[in-house]
GROMACS .gro file of C-alpha atoms in nm:
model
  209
    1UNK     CA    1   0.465  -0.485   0.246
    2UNK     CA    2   0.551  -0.830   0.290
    3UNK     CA    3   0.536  -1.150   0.497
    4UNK     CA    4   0.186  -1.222   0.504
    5UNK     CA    5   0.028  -1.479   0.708
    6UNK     CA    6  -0.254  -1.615   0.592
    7UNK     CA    7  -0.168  -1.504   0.252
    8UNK     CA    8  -0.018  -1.709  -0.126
    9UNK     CA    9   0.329  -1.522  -0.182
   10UNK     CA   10   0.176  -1.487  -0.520
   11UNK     CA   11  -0.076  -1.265  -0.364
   12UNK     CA   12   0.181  -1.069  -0.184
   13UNK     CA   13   0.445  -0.999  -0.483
   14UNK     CA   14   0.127  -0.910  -0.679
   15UNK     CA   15   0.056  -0.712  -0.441
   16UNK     CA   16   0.453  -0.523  -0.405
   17UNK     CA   17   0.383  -0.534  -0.803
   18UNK     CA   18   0.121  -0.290  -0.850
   19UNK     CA   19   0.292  -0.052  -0.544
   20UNK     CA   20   0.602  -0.098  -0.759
   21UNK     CA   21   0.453   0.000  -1.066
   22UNK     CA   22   0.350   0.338  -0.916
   23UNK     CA   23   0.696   0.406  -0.744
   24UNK     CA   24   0.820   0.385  -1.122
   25UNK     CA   25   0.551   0.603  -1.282
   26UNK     CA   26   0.644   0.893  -1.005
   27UNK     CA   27   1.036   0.873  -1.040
   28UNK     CA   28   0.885   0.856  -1.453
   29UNK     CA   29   0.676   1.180  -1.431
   30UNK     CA   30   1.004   1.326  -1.173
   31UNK     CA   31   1.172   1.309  -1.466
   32UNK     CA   32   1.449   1.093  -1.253
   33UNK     CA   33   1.701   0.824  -1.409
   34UNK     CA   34   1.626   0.478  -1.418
   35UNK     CA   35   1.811   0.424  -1.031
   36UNK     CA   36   1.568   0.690  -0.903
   37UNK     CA   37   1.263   0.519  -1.053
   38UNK     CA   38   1.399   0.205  -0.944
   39UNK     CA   39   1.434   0.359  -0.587
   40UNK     CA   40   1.073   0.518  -0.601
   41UNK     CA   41   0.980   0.137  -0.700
   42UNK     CA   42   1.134  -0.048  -0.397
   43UNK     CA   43   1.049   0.246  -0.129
   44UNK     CA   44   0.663   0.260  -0.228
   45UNK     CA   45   0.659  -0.137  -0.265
   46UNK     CA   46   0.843  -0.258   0.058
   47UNK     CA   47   0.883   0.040   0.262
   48UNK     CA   48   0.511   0.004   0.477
   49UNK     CA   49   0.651  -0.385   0.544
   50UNK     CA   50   0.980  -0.302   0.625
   51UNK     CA   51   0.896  -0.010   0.866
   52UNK     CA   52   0.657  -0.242   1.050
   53UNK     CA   53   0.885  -0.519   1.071
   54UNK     CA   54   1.162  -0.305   1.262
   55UNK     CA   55   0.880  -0.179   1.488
   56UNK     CA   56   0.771  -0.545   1.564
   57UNK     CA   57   1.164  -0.619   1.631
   58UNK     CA   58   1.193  -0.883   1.347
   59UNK     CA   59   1.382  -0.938   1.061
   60UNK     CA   60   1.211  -0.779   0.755
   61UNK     CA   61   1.059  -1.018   0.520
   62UNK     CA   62   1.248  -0.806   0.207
   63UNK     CA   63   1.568  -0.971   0.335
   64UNK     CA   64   1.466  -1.310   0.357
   65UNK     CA   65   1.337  -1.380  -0.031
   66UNK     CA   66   1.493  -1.277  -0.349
   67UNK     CA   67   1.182  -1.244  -0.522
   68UNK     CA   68   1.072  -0.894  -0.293
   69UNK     CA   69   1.401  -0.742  -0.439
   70UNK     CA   70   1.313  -0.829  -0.853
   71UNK     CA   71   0.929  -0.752  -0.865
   72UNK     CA   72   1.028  -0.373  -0.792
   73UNK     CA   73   1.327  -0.422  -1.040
   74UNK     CA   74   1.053  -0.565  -1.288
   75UNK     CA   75   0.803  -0.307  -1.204
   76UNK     CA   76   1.120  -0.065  -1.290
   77UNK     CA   77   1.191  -0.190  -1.611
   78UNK     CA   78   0.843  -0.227  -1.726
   79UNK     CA   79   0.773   0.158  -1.702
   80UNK     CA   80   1.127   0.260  -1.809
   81UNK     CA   81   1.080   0.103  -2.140
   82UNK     CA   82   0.678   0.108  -2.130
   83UNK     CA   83   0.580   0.442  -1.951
   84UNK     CA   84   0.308   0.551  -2.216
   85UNK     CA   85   0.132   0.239  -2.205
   86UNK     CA   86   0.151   0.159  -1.894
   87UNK     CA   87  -0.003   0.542  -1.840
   88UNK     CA   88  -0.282   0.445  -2.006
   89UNK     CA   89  -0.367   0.110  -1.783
   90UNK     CA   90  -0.333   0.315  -1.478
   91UNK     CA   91  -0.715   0.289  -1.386
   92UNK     CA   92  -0.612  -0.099  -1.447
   93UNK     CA   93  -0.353  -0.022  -1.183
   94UNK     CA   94  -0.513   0.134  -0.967
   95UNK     CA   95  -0.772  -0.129  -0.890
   96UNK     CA   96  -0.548  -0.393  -0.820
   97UNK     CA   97  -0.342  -0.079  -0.592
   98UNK     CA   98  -0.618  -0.086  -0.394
   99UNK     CA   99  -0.610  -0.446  -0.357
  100UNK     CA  100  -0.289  -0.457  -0.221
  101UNK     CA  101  -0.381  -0.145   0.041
  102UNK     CA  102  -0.615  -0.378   0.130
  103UNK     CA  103  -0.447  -0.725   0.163
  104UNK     CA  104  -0.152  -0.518   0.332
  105UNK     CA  105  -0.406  -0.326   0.627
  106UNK     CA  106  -0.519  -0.644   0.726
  107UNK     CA  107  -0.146  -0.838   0.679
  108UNK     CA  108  -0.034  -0.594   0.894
  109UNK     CA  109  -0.309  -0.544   1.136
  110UNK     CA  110  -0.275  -0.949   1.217
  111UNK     CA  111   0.087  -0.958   1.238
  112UNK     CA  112   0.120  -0.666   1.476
  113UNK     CA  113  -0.185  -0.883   1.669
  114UNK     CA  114  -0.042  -1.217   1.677
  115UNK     CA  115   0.296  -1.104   1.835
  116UNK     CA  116   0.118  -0.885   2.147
  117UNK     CA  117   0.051  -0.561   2.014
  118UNK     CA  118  -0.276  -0.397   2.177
  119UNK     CA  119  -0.583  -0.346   1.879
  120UNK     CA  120  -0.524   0.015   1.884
  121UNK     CA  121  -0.147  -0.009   1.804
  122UNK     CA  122  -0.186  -0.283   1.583
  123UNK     CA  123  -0.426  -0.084   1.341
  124UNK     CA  124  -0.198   0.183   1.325
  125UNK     CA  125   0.090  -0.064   1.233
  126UNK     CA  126  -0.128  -0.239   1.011
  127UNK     CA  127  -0.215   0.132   0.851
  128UNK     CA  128   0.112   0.184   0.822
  129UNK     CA  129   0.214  -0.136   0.665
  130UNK     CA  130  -0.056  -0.040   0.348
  131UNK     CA  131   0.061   0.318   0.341
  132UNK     CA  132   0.431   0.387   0.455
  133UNK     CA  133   0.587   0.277   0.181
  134UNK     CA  134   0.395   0.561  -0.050
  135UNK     CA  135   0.499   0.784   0.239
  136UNK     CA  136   0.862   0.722   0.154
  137UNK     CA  137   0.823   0.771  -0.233
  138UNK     CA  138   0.668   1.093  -0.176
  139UNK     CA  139   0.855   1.210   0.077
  140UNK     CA  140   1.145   1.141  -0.172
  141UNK     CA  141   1.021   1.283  -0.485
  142UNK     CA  142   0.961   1.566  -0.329
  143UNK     CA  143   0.578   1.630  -0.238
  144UNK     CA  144   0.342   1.633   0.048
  145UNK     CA  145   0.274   1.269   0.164
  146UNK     CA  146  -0.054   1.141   0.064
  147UNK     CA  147  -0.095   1.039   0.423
  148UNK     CA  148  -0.126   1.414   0.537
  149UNK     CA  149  -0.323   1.537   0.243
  150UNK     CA  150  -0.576   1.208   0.219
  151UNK     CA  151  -0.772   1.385  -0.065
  152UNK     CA  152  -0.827   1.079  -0.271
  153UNK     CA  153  -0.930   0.866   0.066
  154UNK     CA  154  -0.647   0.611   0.045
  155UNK     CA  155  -0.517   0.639   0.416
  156UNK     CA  156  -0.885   0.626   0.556
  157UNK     CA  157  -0.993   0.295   0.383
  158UNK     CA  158  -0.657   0.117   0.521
  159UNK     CA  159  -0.767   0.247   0.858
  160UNK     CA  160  -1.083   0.095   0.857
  161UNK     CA  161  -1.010  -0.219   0.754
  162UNK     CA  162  -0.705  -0.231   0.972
  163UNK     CA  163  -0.972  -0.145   1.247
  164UNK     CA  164  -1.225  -0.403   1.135
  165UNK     CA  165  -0.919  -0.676   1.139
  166UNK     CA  166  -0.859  -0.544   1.513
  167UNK     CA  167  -1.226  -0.597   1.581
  168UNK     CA  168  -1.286  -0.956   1.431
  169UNK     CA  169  -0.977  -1.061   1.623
  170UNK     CA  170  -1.083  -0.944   1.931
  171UNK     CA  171  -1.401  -1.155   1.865
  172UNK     CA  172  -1.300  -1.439   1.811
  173UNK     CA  173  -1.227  -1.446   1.430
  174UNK     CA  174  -0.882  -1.537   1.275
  175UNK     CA  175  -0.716  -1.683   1.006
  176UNK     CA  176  -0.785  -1.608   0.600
  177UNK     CA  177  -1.204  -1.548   0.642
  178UNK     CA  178  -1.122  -1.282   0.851
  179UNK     CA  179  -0.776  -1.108   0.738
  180UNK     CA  180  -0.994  -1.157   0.324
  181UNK     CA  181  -1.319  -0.933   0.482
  182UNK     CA  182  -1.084  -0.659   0.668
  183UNK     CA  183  -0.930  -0.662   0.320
  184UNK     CA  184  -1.220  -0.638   0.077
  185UNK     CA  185  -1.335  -0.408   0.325
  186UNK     CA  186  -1.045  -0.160   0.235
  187UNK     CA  187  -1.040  -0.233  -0.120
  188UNK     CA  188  -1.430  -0.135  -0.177
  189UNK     CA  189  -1.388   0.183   0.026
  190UNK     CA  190  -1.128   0.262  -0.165
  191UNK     CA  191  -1.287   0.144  -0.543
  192UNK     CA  192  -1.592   0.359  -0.414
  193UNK     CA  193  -1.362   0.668  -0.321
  194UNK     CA  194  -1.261   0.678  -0.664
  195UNK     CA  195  -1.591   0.612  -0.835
  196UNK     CA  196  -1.772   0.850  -0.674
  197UNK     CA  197  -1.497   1.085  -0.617
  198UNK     CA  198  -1.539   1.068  -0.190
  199UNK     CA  199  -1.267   1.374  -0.081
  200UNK     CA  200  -1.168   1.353   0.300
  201UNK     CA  201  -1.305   1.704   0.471
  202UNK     CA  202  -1.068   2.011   0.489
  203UNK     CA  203  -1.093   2.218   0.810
  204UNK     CA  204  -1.389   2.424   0.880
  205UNK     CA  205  -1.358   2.736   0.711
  206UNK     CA  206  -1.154   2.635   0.435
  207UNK     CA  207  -1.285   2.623   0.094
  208UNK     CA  208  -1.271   2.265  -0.085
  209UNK     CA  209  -1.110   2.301  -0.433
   0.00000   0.00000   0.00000
């Protein structure tokens, strides 16, 4: 999740940050070393960016500045010697999580956009640019990806606001006013999916938990 646009860097390694910070806390509660957290860290943090930077045929972003390789090291070192505090900030966390699965749906979405891509494949690039890097850091800890068990409504807020960056491109609209809405767009959905506890439906037939 990197190489924004119309984004401050600041933004962005915030944004790699908070993603960091919950690659740690999973290889934390994996019980894994301090190089498996610090894995966990750099897969959920650059992963979505990196993945969508091969697919656009560019060099990823996470090879190009040294400061995308520390903030997952910091992240790493932060929970390895402050795990039980930084436990009990994660609703702290998790806001500004979802602010970066916002900024990074609509990062992605325009990218994808600006170089060709057609709306539909650039919202699911921009989709995957917010969620494929917490694909990878389940996928190696060991557990069903949140992706294909959206329970908490994480991949469904990217989606939309990935789709509404699609949409105010193709009217017209570029440049921060429009990549910030797409974004606060996400970020409310997903504030509101965990305030209110919104569940994505289960199959008809199936009992919800």
């Amino acid at each position: 999740m990197n190489d924004t646009l119309h984004v401050s860097p600041l933004l962005d390694l915030a944004g790699i940050f908070v993603f960091a910070l919950s690659g740690a806390l999973m290889g934390a509660r994996k019980r894994l070393d301090v190089v498996g957290m610090a894995v966990l860290a750099s897969m959920t943090a650059l992963g979505g960016g990196i993945l969508r930077d091969l697919i656009l045929n560019v060099r990823p972003a996470a090879f190009e500045s040294l400061g995308y390789v520390l903030v997952p090291l910091l992240a790493t070192v932060i929970v390895f010697f402050w795990h039980p505090q930084v436990e009990r900030g994660m609703p702290t966390v998790l806001v500004f999580d979802a602010a970066g699965l916002g900024l990074f749906c609509a990062v992605g979405t325009e990218k994808a956009l600006t170089v060709g891509f057609s709306p539909l494949h650039a919202v699911l690039l921009g989709m995957t640019t917010a969620v494929g890097g917490g694909i990878l850091r389940d996928v190696l800890a060991g557990q069903i990806p949140s992706l294909l068990y959206d329970r908490q409504l994480y991949a469904v807020p990217a989606l939309l606001g990935s789709a509404v960056m699609a949409l105010l491109w193709g009217a017209g609209f570029t440049g921060w006013p429009a990549t910030l809405a797409a974004a606060v767009l996400a970020f409310l959905l997903r504030i509101l999916a965990m305030r209110y506890g919104w569940r994505a439906p289960l199959a008809r037939g199936i009992p919800d938990e």
